[in-house]
Tab-separated table of C-alpha atoms and ligand atoms in Angstrom:
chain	number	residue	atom	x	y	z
N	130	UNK	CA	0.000	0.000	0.000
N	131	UNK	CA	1.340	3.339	-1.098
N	132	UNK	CA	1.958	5.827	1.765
N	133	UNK	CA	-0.405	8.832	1.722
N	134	UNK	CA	0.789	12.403	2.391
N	135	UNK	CA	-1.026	15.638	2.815
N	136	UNK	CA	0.610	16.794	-0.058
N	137	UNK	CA	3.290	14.800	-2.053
N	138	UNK	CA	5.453	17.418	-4.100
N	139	UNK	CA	8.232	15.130	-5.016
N	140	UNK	CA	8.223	15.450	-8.526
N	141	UNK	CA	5.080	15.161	-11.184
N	142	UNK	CA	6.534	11.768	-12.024
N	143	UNK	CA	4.553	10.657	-9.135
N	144	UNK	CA	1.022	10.556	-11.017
N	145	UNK	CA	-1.086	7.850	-11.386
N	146	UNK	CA	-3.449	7.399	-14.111
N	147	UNK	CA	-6.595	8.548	-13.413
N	148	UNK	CA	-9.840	5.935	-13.874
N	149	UNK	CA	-10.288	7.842	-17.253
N	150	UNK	CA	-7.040	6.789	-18.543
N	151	UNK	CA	-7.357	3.079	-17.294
N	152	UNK	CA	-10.585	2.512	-19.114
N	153	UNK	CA	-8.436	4.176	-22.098
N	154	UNK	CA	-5.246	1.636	-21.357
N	155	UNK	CA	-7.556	-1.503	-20.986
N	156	UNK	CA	-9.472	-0.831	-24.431
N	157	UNK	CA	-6.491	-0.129	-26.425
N	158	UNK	CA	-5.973	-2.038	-29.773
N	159	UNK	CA	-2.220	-3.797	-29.430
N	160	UNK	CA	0.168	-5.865	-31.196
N	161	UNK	CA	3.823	-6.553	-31.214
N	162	UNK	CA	5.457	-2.960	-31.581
N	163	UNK	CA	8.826	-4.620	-32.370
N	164	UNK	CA	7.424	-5.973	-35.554
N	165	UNK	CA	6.014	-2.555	-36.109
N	166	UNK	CA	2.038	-3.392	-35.540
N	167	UNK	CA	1.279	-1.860	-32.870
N	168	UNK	CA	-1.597	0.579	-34.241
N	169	UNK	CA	-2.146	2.393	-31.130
N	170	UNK	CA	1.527	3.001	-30.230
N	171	UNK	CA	1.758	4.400	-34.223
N	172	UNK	CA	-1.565	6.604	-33.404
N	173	UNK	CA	0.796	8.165	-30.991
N	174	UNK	CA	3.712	8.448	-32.263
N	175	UNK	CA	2.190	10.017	-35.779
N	176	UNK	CA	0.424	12.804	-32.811
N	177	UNK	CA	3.290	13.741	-31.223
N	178	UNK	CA	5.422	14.060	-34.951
N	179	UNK	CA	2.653	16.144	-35.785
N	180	UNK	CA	2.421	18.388	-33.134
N	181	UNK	CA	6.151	19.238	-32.724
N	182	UNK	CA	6.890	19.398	-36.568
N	183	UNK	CA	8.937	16.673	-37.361
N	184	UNK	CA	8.942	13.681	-39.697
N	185	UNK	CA	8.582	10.728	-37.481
N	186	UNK	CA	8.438	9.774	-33.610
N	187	UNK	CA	9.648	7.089	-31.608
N	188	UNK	CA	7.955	5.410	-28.315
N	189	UNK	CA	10.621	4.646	-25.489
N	190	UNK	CA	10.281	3.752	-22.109
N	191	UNK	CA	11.828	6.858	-20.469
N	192	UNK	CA	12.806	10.256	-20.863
N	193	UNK	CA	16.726	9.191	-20.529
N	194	UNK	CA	16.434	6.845	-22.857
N	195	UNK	CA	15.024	8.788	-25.450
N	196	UNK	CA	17.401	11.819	-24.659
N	197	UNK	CA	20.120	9.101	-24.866
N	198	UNK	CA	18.959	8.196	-28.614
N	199	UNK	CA	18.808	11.718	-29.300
N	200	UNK	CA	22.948	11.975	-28.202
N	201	UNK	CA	23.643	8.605	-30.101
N	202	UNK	CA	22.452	10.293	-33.079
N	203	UNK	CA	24.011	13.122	-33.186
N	204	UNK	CA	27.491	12.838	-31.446
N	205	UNK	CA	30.062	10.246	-32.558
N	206	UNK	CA	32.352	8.546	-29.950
N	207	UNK	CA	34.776	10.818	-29.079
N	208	UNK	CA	33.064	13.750	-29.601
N	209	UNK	CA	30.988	16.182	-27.216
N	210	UNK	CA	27.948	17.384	-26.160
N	211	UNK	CA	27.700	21.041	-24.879
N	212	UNK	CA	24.608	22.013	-22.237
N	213	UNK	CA	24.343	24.286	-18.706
N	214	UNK	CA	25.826	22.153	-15.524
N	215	UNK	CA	22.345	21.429	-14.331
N	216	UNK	CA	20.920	19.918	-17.612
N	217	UNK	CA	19.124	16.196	-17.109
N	218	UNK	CA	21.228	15.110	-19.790
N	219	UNK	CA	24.472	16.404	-18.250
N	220	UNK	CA	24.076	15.358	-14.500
N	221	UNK	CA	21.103	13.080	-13.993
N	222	UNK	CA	20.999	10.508	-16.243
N	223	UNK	CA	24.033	8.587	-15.134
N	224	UNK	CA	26.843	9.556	-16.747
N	225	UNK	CA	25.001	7.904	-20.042
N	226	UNK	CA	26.490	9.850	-22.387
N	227	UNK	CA	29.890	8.716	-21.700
N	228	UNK	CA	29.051	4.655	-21.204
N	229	UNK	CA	26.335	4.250	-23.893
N	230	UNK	CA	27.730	6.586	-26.620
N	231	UNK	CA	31.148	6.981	-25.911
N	232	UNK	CA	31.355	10.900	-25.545
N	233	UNK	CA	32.011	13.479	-23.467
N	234	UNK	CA	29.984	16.672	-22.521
N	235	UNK	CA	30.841	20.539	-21.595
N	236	UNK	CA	29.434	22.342	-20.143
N	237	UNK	CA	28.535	26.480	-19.479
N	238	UNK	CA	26.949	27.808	-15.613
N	239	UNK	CA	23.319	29.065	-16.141
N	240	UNK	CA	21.178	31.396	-14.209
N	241	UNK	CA	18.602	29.457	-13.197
N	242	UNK	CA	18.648	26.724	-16.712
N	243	UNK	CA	18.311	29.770	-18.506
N	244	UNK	CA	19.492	28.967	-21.848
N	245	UNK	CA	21.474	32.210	-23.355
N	246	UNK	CA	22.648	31.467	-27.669
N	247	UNK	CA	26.020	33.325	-26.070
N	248	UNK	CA	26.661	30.635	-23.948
N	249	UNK	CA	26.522	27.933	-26.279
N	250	UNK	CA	28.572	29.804	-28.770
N	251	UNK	CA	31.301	30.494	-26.061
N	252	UNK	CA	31.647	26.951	-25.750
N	253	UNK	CA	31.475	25.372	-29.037
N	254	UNK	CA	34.240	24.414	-31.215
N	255	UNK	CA	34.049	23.018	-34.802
N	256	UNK	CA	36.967	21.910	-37.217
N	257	UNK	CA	39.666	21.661	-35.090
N	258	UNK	CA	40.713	18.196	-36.684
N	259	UNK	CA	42.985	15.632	-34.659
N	260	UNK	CA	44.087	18.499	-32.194
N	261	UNK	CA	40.748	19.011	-30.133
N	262	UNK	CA	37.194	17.609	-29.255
N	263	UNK	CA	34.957	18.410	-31.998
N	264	UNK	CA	31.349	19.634	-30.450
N	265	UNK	CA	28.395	17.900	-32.158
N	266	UNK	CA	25.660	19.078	-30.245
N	267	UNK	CA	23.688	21.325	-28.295
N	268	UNK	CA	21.529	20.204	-25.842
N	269	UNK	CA	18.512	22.981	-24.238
N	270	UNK	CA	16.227	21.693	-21.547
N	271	UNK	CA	12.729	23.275	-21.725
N	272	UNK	CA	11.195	24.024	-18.882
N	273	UNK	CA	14.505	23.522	-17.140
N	274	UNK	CA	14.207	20.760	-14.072
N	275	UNK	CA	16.683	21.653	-11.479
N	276	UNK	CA	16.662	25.120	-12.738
N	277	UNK	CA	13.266	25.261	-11.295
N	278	UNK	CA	10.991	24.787	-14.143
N	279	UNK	CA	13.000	27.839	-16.189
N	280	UNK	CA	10.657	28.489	-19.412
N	281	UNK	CA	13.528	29.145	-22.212
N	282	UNK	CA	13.293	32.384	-24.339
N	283	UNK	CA	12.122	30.951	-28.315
N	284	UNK	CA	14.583	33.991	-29.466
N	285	UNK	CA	17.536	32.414	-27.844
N	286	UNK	CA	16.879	28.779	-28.910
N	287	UNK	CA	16.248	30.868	-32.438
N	288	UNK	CA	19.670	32.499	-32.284
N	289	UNK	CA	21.290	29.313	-31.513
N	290	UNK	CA	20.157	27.689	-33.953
N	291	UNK	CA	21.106	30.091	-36.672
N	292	UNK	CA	24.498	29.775	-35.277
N	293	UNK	CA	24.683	25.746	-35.092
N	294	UNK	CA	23.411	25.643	-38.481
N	295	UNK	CA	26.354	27.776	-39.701
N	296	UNK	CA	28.931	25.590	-37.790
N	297	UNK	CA	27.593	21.998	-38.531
N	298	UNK	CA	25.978	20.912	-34.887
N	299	UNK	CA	23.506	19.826	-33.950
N	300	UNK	CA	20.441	20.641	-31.344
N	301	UNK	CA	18.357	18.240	-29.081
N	302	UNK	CA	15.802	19.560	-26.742
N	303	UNK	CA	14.992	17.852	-23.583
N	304	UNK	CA	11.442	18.706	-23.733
N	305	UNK	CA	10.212	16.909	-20.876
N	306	UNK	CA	7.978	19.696	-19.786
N	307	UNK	CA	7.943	21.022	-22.837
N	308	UNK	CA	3.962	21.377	-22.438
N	309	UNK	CA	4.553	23.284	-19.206
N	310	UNK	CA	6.306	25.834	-21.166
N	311	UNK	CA	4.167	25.960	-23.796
N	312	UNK	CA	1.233	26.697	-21.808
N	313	UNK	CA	2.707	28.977	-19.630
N	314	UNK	CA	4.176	31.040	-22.465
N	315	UNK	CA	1.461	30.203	-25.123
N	316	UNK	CA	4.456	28.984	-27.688
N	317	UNK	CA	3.048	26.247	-29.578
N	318	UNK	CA	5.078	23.125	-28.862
N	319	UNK	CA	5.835	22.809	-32.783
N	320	UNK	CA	7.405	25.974	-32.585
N	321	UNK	CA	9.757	24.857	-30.092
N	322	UNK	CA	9.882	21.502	-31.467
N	323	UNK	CA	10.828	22.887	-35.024
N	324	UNK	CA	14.163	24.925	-33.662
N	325	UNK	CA	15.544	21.350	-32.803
N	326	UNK	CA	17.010	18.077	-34.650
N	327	UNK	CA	15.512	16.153	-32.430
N	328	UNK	CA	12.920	16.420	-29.462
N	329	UNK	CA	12.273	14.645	-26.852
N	330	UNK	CA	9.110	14.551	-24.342
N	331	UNK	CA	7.945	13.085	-21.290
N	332	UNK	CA	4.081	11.185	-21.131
N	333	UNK	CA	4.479	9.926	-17.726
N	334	UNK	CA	5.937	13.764	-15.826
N	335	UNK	CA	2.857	16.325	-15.440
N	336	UNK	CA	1.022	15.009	-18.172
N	337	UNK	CA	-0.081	11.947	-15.794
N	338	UNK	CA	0.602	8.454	-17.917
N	339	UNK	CA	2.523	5.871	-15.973
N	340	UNK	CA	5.197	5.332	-18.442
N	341	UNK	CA	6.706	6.337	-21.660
N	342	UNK	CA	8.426	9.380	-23.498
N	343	UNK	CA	8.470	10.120	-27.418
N	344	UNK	CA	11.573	11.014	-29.622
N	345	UNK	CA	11.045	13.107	-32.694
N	346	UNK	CA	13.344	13.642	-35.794
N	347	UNK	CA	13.493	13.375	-39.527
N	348	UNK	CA	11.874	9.842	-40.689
N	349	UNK	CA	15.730	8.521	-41.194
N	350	UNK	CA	16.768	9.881	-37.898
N	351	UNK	CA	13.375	7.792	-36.011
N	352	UNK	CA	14.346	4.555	-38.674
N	353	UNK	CA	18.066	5.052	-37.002
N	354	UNK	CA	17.012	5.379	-33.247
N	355	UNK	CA	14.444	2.391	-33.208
N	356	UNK	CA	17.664	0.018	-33.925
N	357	UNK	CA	19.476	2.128	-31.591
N	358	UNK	CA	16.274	1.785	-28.911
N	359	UNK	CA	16.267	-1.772	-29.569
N	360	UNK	CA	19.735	-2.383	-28.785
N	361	UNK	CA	19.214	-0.325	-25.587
N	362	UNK	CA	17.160	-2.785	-24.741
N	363	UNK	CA	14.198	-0.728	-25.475
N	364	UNK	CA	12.060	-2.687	-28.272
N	365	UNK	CA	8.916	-3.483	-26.601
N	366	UNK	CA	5.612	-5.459	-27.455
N	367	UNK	CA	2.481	-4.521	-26.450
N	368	UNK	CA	3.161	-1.155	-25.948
N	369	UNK	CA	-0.047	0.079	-27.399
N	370	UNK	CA	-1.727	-0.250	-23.502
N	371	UNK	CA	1.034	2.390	-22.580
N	372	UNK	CA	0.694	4.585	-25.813
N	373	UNK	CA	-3.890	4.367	-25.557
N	374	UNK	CA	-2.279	6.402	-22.164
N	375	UNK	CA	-0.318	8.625	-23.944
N	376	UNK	CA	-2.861	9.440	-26.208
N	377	UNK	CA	-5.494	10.320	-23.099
N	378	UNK	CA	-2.746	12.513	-21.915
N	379	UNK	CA	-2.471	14.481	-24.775
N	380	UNK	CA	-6.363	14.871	-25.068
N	381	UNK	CA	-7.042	15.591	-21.692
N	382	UNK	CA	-4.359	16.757	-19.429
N	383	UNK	CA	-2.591	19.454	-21.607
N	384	UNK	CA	-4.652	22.695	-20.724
N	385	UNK	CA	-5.242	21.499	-16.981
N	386	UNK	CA	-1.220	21.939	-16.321
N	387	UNK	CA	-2.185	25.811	-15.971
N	388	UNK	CA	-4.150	24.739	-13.197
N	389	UNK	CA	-0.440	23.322	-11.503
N	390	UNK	CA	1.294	26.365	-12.311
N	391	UNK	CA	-1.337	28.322	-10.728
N	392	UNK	CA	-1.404	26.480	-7.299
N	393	UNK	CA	2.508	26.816	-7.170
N	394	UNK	CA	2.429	30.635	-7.981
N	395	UNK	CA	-0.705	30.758	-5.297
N	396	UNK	CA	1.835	28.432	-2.683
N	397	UNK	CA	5.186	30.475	-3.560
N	398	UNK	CA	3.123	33.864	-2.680
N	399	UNK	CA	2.877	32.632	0.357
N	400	UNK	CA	6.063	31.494	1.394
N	401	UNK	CA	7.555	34.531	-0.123
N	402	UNK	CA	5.507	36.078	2.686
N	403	UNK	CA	5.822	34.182	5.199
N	404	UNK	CA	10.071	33.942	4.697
N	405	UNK	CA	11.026	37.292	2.843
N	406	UNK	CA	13.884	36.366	0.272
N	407	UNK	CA	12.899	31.831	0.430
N	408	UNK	CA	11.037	32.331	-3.157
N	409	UNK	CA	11.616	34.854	-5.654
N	410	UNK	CA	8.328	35.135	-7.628
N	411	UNK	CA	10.169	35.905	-10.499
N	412	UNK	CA	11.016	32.791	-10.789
N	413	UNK	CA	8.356	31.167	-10.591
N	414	UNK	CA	7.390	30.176	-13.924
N	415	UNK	CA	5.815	27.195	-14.295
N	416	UNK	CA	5.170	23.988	-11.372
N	417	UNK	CA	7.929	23.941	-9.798
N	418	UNK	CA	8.959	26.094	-7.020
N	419	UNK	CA	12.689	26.666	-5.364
N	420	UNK	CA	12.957	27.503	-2.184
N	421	UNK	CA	15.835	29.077	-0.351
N	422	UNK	CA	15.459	27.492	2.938
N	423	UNK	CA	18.465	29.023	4.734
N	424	UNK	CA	16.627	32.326	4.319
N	425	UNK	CA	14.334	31.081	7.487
N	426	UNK	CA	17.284	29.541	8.789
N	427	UNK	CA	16.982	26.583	7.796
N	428	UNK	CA	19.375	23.549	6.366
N	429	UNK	CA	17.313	21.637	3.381
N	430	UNK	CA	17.831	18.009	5.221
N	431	UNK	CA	16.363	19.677	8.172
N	432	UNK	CA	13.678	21.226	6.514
N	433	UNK	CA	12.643	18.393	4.605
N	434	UNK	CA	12.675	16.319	7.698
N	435	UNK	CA	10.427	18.308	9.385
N	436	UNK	CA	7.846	18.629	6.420
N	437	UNK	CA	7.867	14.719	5.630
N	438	UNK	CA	6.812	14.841	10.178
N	439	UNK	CA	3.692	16.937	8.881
N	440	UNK	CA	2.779	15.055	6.063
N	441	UNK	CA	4.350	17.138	2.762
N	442	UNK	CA	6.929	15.497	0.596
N	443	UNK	CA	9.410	17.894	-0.786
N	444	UNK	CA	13.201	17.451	-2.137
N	445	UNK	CA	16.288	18.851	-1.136
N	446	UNK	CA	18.323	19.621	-4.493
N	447	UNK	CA	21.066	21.625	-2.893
N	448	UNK	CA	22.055	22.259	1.023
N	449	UNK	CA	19.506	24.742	1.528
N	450	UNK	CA	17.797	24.482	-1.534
N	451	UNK	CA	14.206	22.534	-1.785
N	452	UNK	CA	12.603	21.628	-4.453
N	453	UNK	CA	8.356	21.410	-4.260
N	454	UNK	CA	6.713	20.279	-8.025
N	455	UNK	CA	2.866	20.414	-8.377
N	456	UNK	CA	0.896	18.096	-10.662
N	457	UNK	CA	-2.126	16.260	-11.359
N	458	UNK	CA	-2.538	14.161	-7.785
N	459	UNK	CA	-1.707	17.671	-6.079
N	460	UNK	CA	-5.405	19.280	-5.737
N	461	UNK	CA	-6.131	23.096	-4.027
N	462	UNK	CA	-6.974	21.254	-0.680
N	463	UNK	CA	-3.443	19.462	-0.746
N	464	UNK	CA	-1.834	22.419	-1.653
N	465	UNK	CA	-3.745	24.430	0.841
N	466	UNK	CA	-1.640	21.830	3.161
N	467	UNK	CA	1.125	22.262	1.838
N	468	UNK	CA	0.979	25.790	2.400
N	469	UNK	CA	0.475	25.623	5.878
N	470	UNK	CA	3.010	23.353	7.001
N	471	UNK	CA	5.470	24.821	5.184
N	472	UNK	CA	4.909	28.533	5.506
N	473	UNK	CA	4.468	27.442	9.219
N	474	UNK	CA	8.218	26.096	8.985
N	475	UNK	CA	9.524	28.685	7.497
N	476	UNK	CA	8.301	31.408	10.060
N	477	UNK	CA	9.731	29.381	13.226
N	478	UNK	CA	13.529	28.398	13.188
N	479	UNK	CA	14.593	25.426	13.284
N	480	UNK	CA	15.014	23.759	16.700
N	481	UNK	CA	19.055	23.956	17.743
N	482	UNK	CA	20.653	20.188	18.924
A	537	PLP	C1	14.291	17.502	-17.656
A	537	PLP	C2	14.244	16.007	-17.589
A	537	PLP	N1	14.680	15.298	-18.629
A	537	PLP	C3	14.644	13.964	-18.638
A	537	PLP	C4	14.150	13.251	-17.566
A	537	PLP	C5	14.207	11.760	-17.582
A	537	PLP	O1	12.985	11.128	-17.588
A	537	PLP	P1	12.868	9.623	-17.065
A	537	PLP	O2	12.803	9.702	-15.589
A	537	PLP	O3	11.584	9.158	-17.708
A	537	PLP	O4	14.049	8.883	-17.548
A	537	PLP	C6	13.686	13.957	-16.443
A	537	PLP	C7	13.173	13.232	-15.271
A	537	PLP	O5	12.815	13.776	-14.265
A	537	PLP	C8	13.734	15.375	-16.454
A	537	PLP	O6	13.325	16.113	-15.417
């Protein structure tokens, strides 16, 4: 039996599908993906090409994985990747890059995720032969994760672009929550999606299905990866149960993420009150919020201690940095929770030992 909290803000990979989406999963049509006849898992994947302006799309199990087909695609062994220090990509998937692929990544400090054309530009290098690392690729994260949900400026992805085009590399966007951005910016996702080689995006994050991310690319680039995802140990079968959830997602839990970037705005307003300088609205863009704990006095291990004693979930992400992420199973009651334990926190100081 799962444990219940007043309010779990872990992350919005915590979602479970909602009765809706289980009637959807159970009367999916299915076959064996691996021999390509899976009709629901090609419903989705033709969507999601569609929507973000690309070719072709590819199903995979995760959001690493299909960021890691995205870097196997793009960057040969023994050349590099370029992103900010707090990109997925760079420091959460494993060190990936450099064990499936063979590569190595750079990488530029960032404000906050935000991603600045300048900074790619200072670090890439192109046609330096046998003497250096050639750069292959530019990775953007959109809305930035440990950034704290960082919506990134189309007219920097645009000037980036222009400039990688000129010098031969490569862009992949980890797009994750790339439907938080677009709804909080009102961007279409294609015209993200069409700045980019490839794109990837997360089903199973705020968008509520249990599992699965989609790839996109040029119809060679998707005929590449699905050899690549297979030798991953990604090919699956019936995948179509996972895709009818997908699909639901899409449909029906798009618009509603304004409804998670309002609660966090409404729950950061009030921490910002309660603990002048532990949220900076302005930075609040999106569902997840940052807060600087140490500005109540607090260490984040200590903090998050004492919220998990009340009944709210949170993550530390830095030693007085903690991370709170709203989503689908987070409702105005449980945020109305979450508010008061944690405002209450962060107006007494911590006890001394
Ligand atoms: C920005 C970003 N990219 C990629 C991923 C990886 O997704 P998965 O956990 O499905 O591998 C995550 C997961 O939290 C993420 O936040």
């Amino acid at each position: 039996m799962a444990t219940t909290y007043r309010a779990d803000l872990l992350s919005d990979t915590l979602t479970r599908p909602t009765p809706a989406m289980r009637e959807a999963m159970v009367r999916a049509e299915v076959g064996d993906d691996v021999f390509g006849e899976d009709p629901t898992l090609r419903a989705l994947e033709e969507r999601v090409a569609d929507l973000l302006g690309h070719e072709a799309a590819l199903f995979t199990p995760s959001g690493s994985m299909a960021n890691q087909l995205g870097v196997r695609l793009h960057v040969r062994p023994g050349e590099e990747l370029v992103g900010d220090s707090l990109a997925h990509v760079v420091r959460a998937e494993l060190g990936a890059a450099a064990v499936l692929s063979g590569i190595s990544s750079r990488t530029w400090v960032s404000a906050r995720g935000r991603f600045r054309a300048a900074d790619a530009a200072s670090l890439m290098i192109t046609g330096v032969g046998p003497y250096q690392v050639c750069t292959s690729l530019v990775i953007v994260e959109n809305t930035h994760n440990f950034g704290g949900g960082t919506v990134q400026s189309l007219d920097e992805i645009r000037a980036a672009r222009e400039l990688t085009c000129e010098r031969g590399v490569a862009m992949h966007l980890d797009g994750a929550r790339l439907f938080n951005a677009s709804v909080a910016s009102g961007v279409p996702v294609g015209d993200y999606g069409r700045e980019f080689d490839t794109v990837s995006i997360c089903l199973s994050k705020g968008l509520g299905a249990p599992v699965g991310s989609v790839l996109v690319g040029s119809a060679d680039a998707m005929a590449d990866s699905r050899i690549w995802r297979k030798r991953f140990g990604g090919g699956m079968r019936q995948a179509g149960i996972l895709a009818a959830a997908g699909l639901f997602a899409l449909e029906h839990h798009v618009d509603r993420l304004a409804d998670d970037h309002a609660r966090a705005r409404r729950a950061a307003m009030s921490m910002a009150e309660a603990a002048p300088g532990s949220v900076d609205l302005d930075t609040v863009e999106t569902n997840i919020v940052l807060v600087d704990v140490a500005a109540a006095g607090w260490t984040s291990a200590d903090f998050v201690a004492a919220a998990l004693e009340q009944g709210v979930r949170t993550y530390a992400v830095g030693p007085a940095s903690v991370r709170l992420v709203w989503h689908l199973d987070v409702d105005d009651a449980a945020t109305d929770a979450a508010v008061d334990v944690l405002t209450g926190l962060l107006r007494t100081p911590p006890p001394t030992t």
